[in-house]
């Protein structure tokens, strides 16, 4: 058993990861970060996951980063959240370098709670952006082992237990673990209910449909199969 700082957003991937690590018998410290995201509603679900798993919960307020990380639909109110069927220049749903910031906070907390590892909920379909790639995770860990030398064990780890799983694999694992899907949040728009049309909602709906598993989520827009 290890003590692990689990970075949990409240979405399907990170919540499933937390359930997976808890099922393996690890002692979790759940960390959520408010970085000014449009869909900060997800933080409620991160807190709920921590309570459900009996894990301490830490929420860090970095909302002022919204101004620094402008230009993304997730952090900039002037950038609309596009639908998957609406062409958009670049990838407005990506926040460059966000994960380096989140993981830096996670390793700072790891020092405070004397953790053996930090866990991050990236999955196979996330590895396109450079700060979710295996190379980034490997090099970031190498940097943190230097930055925390003398404060954390030299063999401290950065875990990504879902990195080889597609979204359908994550949902299948979560179903096996009994993850309550209605207590996860996916939508990029962060309104009262899931919009059902943004890229995140479409990916979520598609995964459940592909597996033939009932998705208990309430969506505003009807489902158009991929």
PDB file of C-alpha atoms in Angstrom:
ATOM      1  CA  UNK A   1       0.000   0.000   0.000  1.00  0.00           C
ATOM      2  CA  UNK A   2       1.232   3.466  -0.910  1.00  0.00           C
ATOM      3  CA  UNK A   3       0.137   6.957   0.026  1.00  0.00           C
ATOM      4  CA  UNK A   4      -0.861   8.629  -3.228  1.00  0.00           C
ATOM      5  CA  UNK A   5      -1.893  12.169  -4.109  1.00  0.00           C
ATOM      6  CA  UNK A   6      -4.605  11.600  -6.721  1.00  0.00           C
ATOM      7  CA  UNK A   7      -5.349  14.566  -8.992  1.00  0.00           C
ATOM      8  CA  UNK A   8      -9.121  14.342  -9.455  1.00  0.00           C
ATOM      9  CA  UNK A   9     -11.156  16.703 -11.613  1.00  0.00           C
ATOM     10  CA  UNK A  10     -14.530  15.086 -11.033  1.00  0.00           C
ATOM     11  CA  UNK A  11     -14.700  13.594 -14.524  1.00  0.00           C
ATOM     12  CA  UNK A  12     -15.030   9.976 -15.583  1.00  0.00           C
ATOM     13  CA  UNK A  13     -11.315   9.331 -16.007  1.00  0.00           C
ATOM     14  CA  UNK A  14      -9.960  10.767 -12.765  1.00  0.00           C
ATOM     15  CA  UNK A  15     -12.854   9.469 -10.645  1.00  0.00           C
ATOM     16  CA  UNK A  16     -12.413   5.976 -12.098  1.00  0.00           C
ATOM     17  CA  UNK A  17      -8.688   6.240 -11.402  1.00  0.00           C
ATOM     18  CA  UNK A  18      -9.372   7.164  -7.770  1.00  0.00           C
ATOM     19  CA  UNK A  19     -11.739   4.209  -7.356  1.00  0.00           C
ATOM     20  CA  UNK A  20      -9.155   1.930  -8.971  1.00  0.00           C
ATOM     21  CA  UNK A  21      -6.362   3.044  -6.642  1.00  0.00           C
ATOM     22  CA  UNK A  22      -8.623   2.759  -3.594  1.00  0.00           C
ATOM     23  CA  UNK A  23      -9.645  -0.756  -4.664  1.00  0.00           C
ATOM     24  CA  UNK A  24      -5.961  -1.684  -4.812  1.00  0.00           C
ATOM     25  CA  UNK A  25      -5.669  -0.666  -1.172  1.00  0.00           C
ATOM     26  CA  UNK A  26      -3.743   2.585  -1.524  1.00  0.00           C
ATOM     27  CA  UNK A  27      -4.201   5.472   0.872  1.00  0.00           C
ATOM     28  CA  UNK A  28      -5.436   8.431  -1.144  1.00  0.00           C
ATOM     29  CA  UNK A  29      -5.152  12.174  -0.725  1.00  0.00           C
ATOM     30  CA  UNK A  30      -7.488  13.692  -3.310  1.00  0.00           C
ATOM     31  CA  UNK A  31      -6.440  16.974  -4.905  1.00  0.00           C
ATOM     32  CA  UNK A  32      -8.642  19.185  -7.070  1.00  0.00           C
ATOM     33  CA  UNK A  33      -7.515  22.458  -8.620  1.00  0.00           C
ATOM     34  CA  UNK A  34      -9.705  25.438  -9.465  1.00  0.00           C
ATOM     35  CA  UNK A  35      -7.716  27.072 -12.255  1.00  0.00           C
ATOM     36  CA  UNK A  36     -10.562  29.304 -13.411  1.00  0.00           C
ATOM     37  CA  UNK A  37     -12.065  26.666 -15.681  1.00  0.00           C
ATOM     38  CA  UNK A  38     -15.449  27.402 -17.220  1.00  0.00           C
ATOM     39  CA  UNK A  39     -16.635  23.998 -16.019  1.00  0.00           C
ATOM     40  CA  UNK A  40     -15.574  24.453 -12.403  1.00  0.00           C
ATOM     41  CA  UNK A  41     -18.799  22.640 -11.483  1.00  0.00           C
ATOM     42  CA  UNK A  42     -16.649  19.513 -11.835  1.00  0.00           C
ATOM     43  CA  UNK A  43     -15.027  20.315  -8.494  1.00  0.00           C
ATOM     44  CA  UNK A  44     -18.242  19.382  -6.662  1.00  0.00           C
ATOM     45  CA  UNK A  45     -17.888  15.879  -8.085  1.00  0.00           C
ATOM     46  CA  UNK A  46     -14.220  15.646  -7.136  1.00  0.00           C
ATOM     47  CA  UNK A  47     -15.162  16.443  -3.549  1.00  0.00           C
ATOM     48  CA  UNK A  48     -17.972  13.871  -3.679  1.00  0.00           C
ATOM     49  CA  UNK A  49     -15.544  11.198  -4.896  1.00  0.00           C
ATOM     50  CA  UNK A  50     -13.158  11.919  -2.038  1.00  0.00           C
ATOM     51  CA  UNK A  51     -15.968  11.689   0.519  1.00  0.00           C
ATOM     52  CA  UNK A  52     -17.245   8.450  -1.006  1.00  0.00           C
ATOM     53  CA  UNK A  53     -13.774   6.907  -0.835  1.00  0.00           C
ATOM     54  CA  UNK A  54     -13.062   8.195   2.665  1.00  0.00           C
ATOM     55  CA  UNK A  55     -10.053  10.184   1.434  1.00  0.00           C
ATOM     56  CA  UNK A  56      -8.883  13.615   2.606  1.00  0.00           C
ATOM     57  CA  UNK A  57      -9.760  16.318   0.067  1.00  0.00           C
ATOM     58  CA  UNK A  58      -7.733  19.383  -0.812  1.00  0.00           C
ATOM     59  CA  UNK A  59      -9.009  22.025  -3.237  1.00  0.00           C
ATOM     60  CA  UNK A  60      -6.515  24.636  -4.404  1.00  0.00           C
ATOM     61  CA  UNK A  61      -7.739  28.041  -5.568  1.00  0.00           C
ATOM     62  CA  UNK A  62      -5.755  29.160  -8.620  1.00  0.00           C
ATOM     63  CA  UNK A  63      -8.607  31.040 -10.299  1.00  0.00           C
ATOM     64  CA  UNK A  64      -6.372  33.987 -11.155  1.00  0.00           C
ATOM     65  CA  UNK A  65      -4.660  31.724 -13.696  1.00  0.00           C
ATOM     66  CA  UNK A  66      -7.673  32.238 -15.970  1.00  0.00           C
ATOM     67  CA  UNK A  67      -6.142  35.510 -17.134  1.00  0.00           C
ATOM     68  CA  UNK A  68      -2.783  33.898 -17.836  1.00  0.00           C
ATOM     69  CA  UNK A  69      -4.266  30.858 -19.565  1.00  0.00           C
ATOM     70  CA  UNK A  70      -6.570  32.847 -21.843  1.00  0.00           C
ATOM     71  CA  UNK A  71      -7.245  31.739 -25.393  1.00  0.00           C
ATOM     72  CA  UNK A  72      -8.833  28.390 -24.489  1.00  0.00           C
ATOM     73  CA  UNK A  73     -12.558  27.692 -24.420  1.00  0.00           C
ATOM     74  CA  UNK A  74     -12.042  26.138 -20.984  1.00  0.00           C
ATOM     75  CA  UNK A  75     -10.653  29.295 -19.378  1.00  0.00           C
ATOM     76  CA  UNK A  76     -11.528  32.247 -21.615  1.00  0.00           C
ATOM     77  CA  UNK A  77     -15.163  33.463 -21.616  1.00  0.00           C
ATOM     78  CA  UNK A  78     -14.590  35.110 -24.995  1.00  0.00           C
ATOM     79  CA  UNK A  79     -13.861  31.728 -26.644  1.00  0.00           C
ATOM     80  CA  UNK A  80     -16.944  29.626 -27.353  1.00  0.00           C
ATOM     81  CA  UNK A  81     -16.995  25.915 -26.561  1.00  0.00           C
ATOM     82  CA  UNK A  82     -17.322  24.368 -30.036  1.00  0.00           C
ATOM     83  CA  UNK A  83     -19.396  21.379 -31.030  1.00  0.00           C
ATOM     84  CA  UNK A  84     -17.436  18.459 -32.501  1.00  0.00           C
ATOM     85  CA  UNK A  85     -19.252  18.972 -35.823  1.00  0.00           C
ATOM     86  CA  UNK A  86     -18.313  22.652 -35.990  1.00  0.00           C
ATOM     87  CA  UNK A  87     -14.800  23.286 -37.365  1.00  0.00           C
ATOM     88  CA  UNK A  88     -12.657  25.458 -35.135  1.00  0.00           C
ATOM     89  CA  UNK A  89      -9.165  26.772 -35.623  1.00  0.00           C
ATOM     90  CA  UNK A  90      -6.525  24.901 -33.627  1.00  0.00           C
ATOM     91  CA  UNK A  91      -7.877  23.099 -30.577  1.00  0.00           C
ATOM     92  CA  UNK A  92      -9.753  25.563 -28.365  1.00  0.00           C
ATOM     93  CA  UNK A  93     -10.462  22.831 -25.780  1.00  0.00           C
ATOM     94  CA  UNK A  94      -6.774  22.515 -24.895  1.00  0.00           C
ATOM     95  CA  UNK A  95      -5.123  24.617 -22.163  1.00  0.00           C
ATOM     96  CA  UNK A  96      -1.399  24.467 -23.000  1.00  0.00           C
ATOM     97  CA  UNK A  97       0.879  23.695 -20.041  1.00  0.00           C
ATOM     98  CA  UNK A  98      -2.079  23.274 -17.678  1.00  0.00           C
ATOM     99  CA  UNK A  99      -0.995  19.816 -16.584  1.00  0.00           C
ATOM    100  CA  UNK A 100       2.482  21.026 -15.664  1.00  0.00           C
ATOM    101  CA  UNK A 101       0.829  23.501 -13.300  1.00  0.00           C
ATOM    102  CA  UNK A 102      -1.540  20.902 -11.821  1.00  0.00           C
ATOM    103  CA  UNK A 103       1.215  18.373 -11.296  1.00  0.00           C
ATOM    104  CA  UNK A 104       3.504  20.946  -9.686  1.00  0.00           C
ATOM    105  CA  UNK A 105       0.770  21.603  -7.133  1.00  0.00           C
ATOM    106  CA  UNK A 106       0.291  17.853  -6.665  1.00  0.00           C
ATOM    107  CA  UNK A 107       3.959  17.262  -5.915  1.00  0.00           C
ATOM    108  CA  UNK A 108       3.951  20.192  -3.476  1.00  0.00           C
ATOM    109  CA  UNK A 109       1.098  18.483  -1.642  1.00  0.00           C
ATOM    110  CA  UNK A 110       2.939  15.168  -1.866  1.00  0.00           C
ATOM    111  CA  UNK A 111       5.774  16.730   0.125  1.00  0.00           C
ATOM    112  CA  UNK A 112       3.337  18.013   2.746  1.00  0.00           C
ATOM    113  CA  UNK A 113       1.596  14.654   3.243  1.00  0.00           C
ATOM    114  CA  UNK A 114       4.722  12.514   2.722  1.00  0.00           C
ATOM    115  CA  UNK A 115       3.259  10.689  -0.272  1.00  0.00           C
ATOM    116  CA  UNK A 116       4.954   7.953  -2.237  1.00  0.00           C
ATOM    117  CA  UNK A 117       3.416   8.924  -5.558  1.00  0.00           C
ATOM    118  CA  UNK A 118       1.227  11.310  -7.506  1.00  0.00           C
ATOM    119  CA  UNK A 119      -1.468   9.842  -9.764  1.00  0.00           C
ATOM    120  CA  UNK A 120      -2.885  11.536 -12.852  1.00  0.00           C
ATOM    121  CA  UNK A 121      -5.968  10.391 -14.748  1.00  0.00           C
ATOM    122  CA  UNK A 122      -4.843  10.639 -18.368  1.00  0.00           C
ATOM    123  CA  UNK A 123      -6.098   7.893 -20.673  1.00  0.00           C
ATOM    124  CA  UNK A 124      -5.104   6.656 -24.126  1.00  0.00           C
ATOM    125  CA  UNK A 125      -7.090   9.212 -26.116  1.00  0.00           C
ATOM    126  CA  UNK A 126      -5.552  12.082 -24.126  1.00  0.00           C
ATOM    127  CA  UNK A 127      -2.005  11.556 -25.354  1.00  0.00           C
ATOM    128  CA  UNK A 128      -2.308  13.963 -28.289  1.00  0.00           C
ATOM    129  CA  UNK A 129      -1.562  17.158 -26.307  1.00  0.00           C
ATOM    130  CA  UNK A 130       2.099  17.328 -25.398  1.00  0.00           C
ATOM    131  CA  UNK A 131       1.457  17.693 -21.656  1.00  0.00           C
ATOM    132  CA  UNK A 132      -0.373  14.376 -21.467  1.00  0.00           C
ATOM    133  CA  UNK A 133       2.184  12.348 -23.388  1.00  0.00           C
ATOM    134  CA  UNK A 134       4.276   9.572 -21.832  1.00  0.00           C
ATOM    135  CA  UNK A 135       7.377  11.634 -22.658  1.00  0.00           C
ATOM    136  CA  UNK A 136       6.042  14.618 -20.717  1.00  0.00           C
ATOM    137  CA  UNK A 137       5.143  12.462 -17.705  1.00  0.00           C
ATOM    138  CA  UNK A 138       8.570  10.781 -17.734  1.00  0.00           C
ATOM    139  CA  UNK A 139      10.470  14.060 -17.940  1.00  0.00           C
ATOM    140  CA  UNK A 140       8.216  15.809 -15.428  1.00  0.00           C
ATOM    141  CA  UNK A 141       8.871  13.049 -12.914  1.00  0.00           C
ATOM    142  CA  UNK A 142      12.610  13.365 -13.497  1.00  0.00           C
ATOM    143  CA  UNK A 143      12.358  17.101 -12.803  1.00  0.00           C
ATOM    144  CA  UNK A 144      10.287  16.575  -9.648  1.00  0.00           C
ATOM    145  CA  UNK A 145      12.724  14.004  -8.305  1.00  0.00           C
ATOM    146  CA  UNK A 146      15.314  16.777  -8.457  1.00  0.00           C
ATOM    147  CA  UNK A 147      12.957  19.472  -7.136  1.00  0.00           C
ATOM    148  CA  UNK A 148      11.859  17.367  -4.145  1.00  0.00           C
ATOM    149  CA  UNK A 149      15.217  15.767  -3.378  1.00  0.00           C
ATOM    150  CA  UNK A 150      15.478  15.334   0.370  1.00  0.00           C
ATOM    151  CA  UNK A 151      11.746  15.980   0.841  1.00  0.00           C
ATOM    152  CA  UNK A 152      10.299  12.936  -0.945  1.00  0.00           C
ATOM    153  CA  UNK A 153      11.703   9.443  -1.452  1.00  0.00           C
ATOM    154  CA  UNK A 154      14.122   9.381  -4.408  1.00  0.00           C
ATOM    155  CA  UNK A 155      11.934   6.720  -6.016  1.00  0.00           C
ATOM    156  CA  UNK A 156       8.738   8.852  -5.809  1.00  0.00           C
ATOM    157  CA  UNK A 157       6.468   7.967  -8.731  1.00  0.00           C
ATOM    158  CA  UNK A 158       4.149   9.732 -11.147  1.00  0.00           C
ATOM    159  CA  UNK A 159       1.422   7.216 -11.953  1.00  0.00           C
ATOM    160  CA  UNK A 160      -0.934   7.207 -14.928  1.00  0.00           C
ATOM    161  CA  UNK A 161      -2.786   3.911 -14.420  1.00  0.00           C
ATOM    162  CA  UNK A 162      -5.334   4.556 -17.204  1.00  0.00           C
ATOM    163  CA  UNK A 163      -2.916   5.717 -19.889  1.00  0.00           C
ATOM    164  CA  UNK A 164      -3.328   2.577 -22.018  1.00  0.00           C
ATOM    165  CA  UNK A 165      -7.141   2.543 -21.823  1.00  0.00           C
ATOM    166  CA  UNK A 166      -9.454   4.177 -24.397  1.00  0.00           C
ATOM    167  CA  UNK A 167     -12.574   5.892 -23.077  1.00  0.00           C
ATOM    168  CA  UNK A 168     -14.560   2.670 -23.488  1.00  0.00           C
ATOM    169  CA  UNK A 169     -11.922   0.881 -21.406  1.00  0.00           C
ATOM    170  CA  UNK A 170     -12.178   3.502 -18.679  1.00  0.00           C
ATOM    171  CA  UNK A 171     -15.972   3.196 -18.586  1.00  0.00           C
ATOM    172  CA  UNK A 172     -15.738  -0.606 -18.518  1.00  0.00           C
ATOM    173  CA  UNK A 173     -13.293  -0.427 -15.601  1.00  0.00           C
ATOM    174  CA  UNK A 174     -15.448   2.088 -13.751  1.00  0.00           C
ATOM    175  CA  UNK A 175     -18.508  -0.074 -14.278  1.00  0.00           C
ATOM    176  CA  UNK A 176     -16.636  -3.014 -12.752  1.00  0.00           C
ATOM    177  CA  UNK A 177     -15.605  -0.860  -9.787  1.00  0.00           C
ATOM    178  CA  UNK A 178     -19.118   0.455  -9.239  1.00  0.00           C
ATOM    179  CA  UNK A 179     -18.377   4.095 -10.058  1.00  0.00           C
ATOM    180  CA  UNK A 180     -21.635   6.092  -9.726  1.00  0.00           C
ATOM    181  CA  UNK A 181     -21.636   7.793 -13.135  1.00  0.00           C
ATOM    182  CA  UNK A 182     -24.288  10.282 -12.107  1.00  0.00           C
ATOM    183  CA  UNK A 183     -21.711  11.652  -9.646  1.00  0.00           C
ATOM    184  CA  UNK A 184     -19.171  12.524 -12.338  1.00  0.00           C
ATOM    185  CA  UNK A 185     -19.014  15.657 -14.465  1.00  0.00           C
ATOM    186  CA  UNK A 186     -17.807  15.854 -18.063  1.00  0.00           C
ATOM    187  CA  UNK A 187     -19.349  18.825 -19.875  1.00  0.00           C
ATOM    188  CA  UNK A 188     -16.983  21.637 -20.876  1.00  0.00           C
ATOM    189  CA  UNK A 189     -19.772  24.222 -20.596  1.00  0.00           C
ATOM    190  CA  UNK A 190     -20.316  23.693 -16.868  1.00  0.00           C
ATOM    191  CA  UNK A 191     -24.012  24.586 -16.846  1.00  0.00           C
ATOM    192  CA  UNK A 192     -26.695  23.079 -14.614  1.00  0.00           C
ATOM    193  CA  UNK A 193     -26.824  19.879 -16.684  1.00  0.00           C
ATOM    194  CA  UNK A 194     -24.548  18.359 -19.315  1.00  0.00           C
ATOM    195  CA  UNK A 195     -25.044  20.035 -22.689  1.00  0.00           C
ATOM    196  CA  UNK A 196     -24.702  16.739 -24.571  1.00  0.00           C
ATOM    197  CA  UNK A 197     -23.080  18.377 -27.597  1.00  0.00           C
ATOM    198  CA  UNK A 198     -19.554  19.524 -26.694  1.00  0.00           C
ATOM    199  CA  UNK A 199     -16.561  17.305 -27.459  1.00  0.00           C
ATOM    200  CA  UNK A 200     -16.405  15.970 -23.903  1.00  0.00           C
ATOM    201  CA  UNK A 201     -20.113  15.118 -23.759  1.00  0.00           C
ATOM    202  CA  UNK A 202     -19.970  13.480 -27.190  1.00  0.00           C
ATOM    203  CA  UNK A 203     -17.011  11.329 -26.168  1.00  0.00           C
ATOM    204  CA  UNK A 204     -18.784  10.323 -22.958  1.00  0.00           C
ATOM    205  CA  UNK A 205     -22.029   9.422 -24.705  1.00  0.00           C
ATOM    206  CA  UNK A 206     -20.199   7.519 -27.410  1.00  0.00           C
ATOM    207  CA  UNK A 207     -18.292   5.371 -24.918  1.00  0.00           C
ATOM    208  CA  UNK A 208     -21.451   4.313 -23.083  1.00  0.00           C
ATOM    209  CA  UNK A 209     -23.240   3.653 -26.364  1.00  0.00           C
ATOM    210  CA  UNK A 210     -20.352   1.570 -27.727  1.00  0.00           C
ATOM    211  CA  UNK A 211     -20.397  -0.590 -24.593  1.00  0.00           C
ATOM    212  CA  UNK A 212     -24.171  -0.882 -24.440  1.00  0.00           C
ATOM    213  CA  UNK A 213     -24.139   0.516 -20.902  1.00  0.00           C
ATOM    214  CA  UNK A 214     -26.882   2.857 -19.713  1.00  0.00           C
ATOM    215  CA  UNK A 215     -25.591   6.358 -19.120  1.00  0.00           C
ATOM    216  CA  UNK A 216     -27.608   7.905 -16.266  1.00  0.00           C
ATOM    217  CA  UNK A 217     -26.473  11.420 -17.182  1.00  0.00           C
ATOM    218  CA  UNK A 218     -29.126  14.020 -18.017  1.00  0.00           C
ATOM    219  CA  UNK A 219     -28.256  15.910 -21.221  1.00  0.00           C
ATOM    220  CA  UNK A 220     -29.832  19.038 -22.622  1.00  0.00           C
ATOM    221  CA  UNK A 221     -29.495  18.058 -26.283  1.00  0.00           C
ATOM    222  CA  UNK A 222     -30.615  14.788 -27.889  1.00  0.00           C
ATOM    223  CA  UNK A 223     -27.991  12.204 -28.806  1.00  0.00           C
ATOM    224  CA  UNK A 224     -26.817  11.946 -32.395  1.00  0.00           C
ATOM    225  CA  UNK A 225     -24.757   8.724 -32.662  1.00  0.00           C
ATOM    226  CA  UNK A 226     -21.289   9.077 -34.139  1.00  0.00           C
TER     227      UNK A 226
END
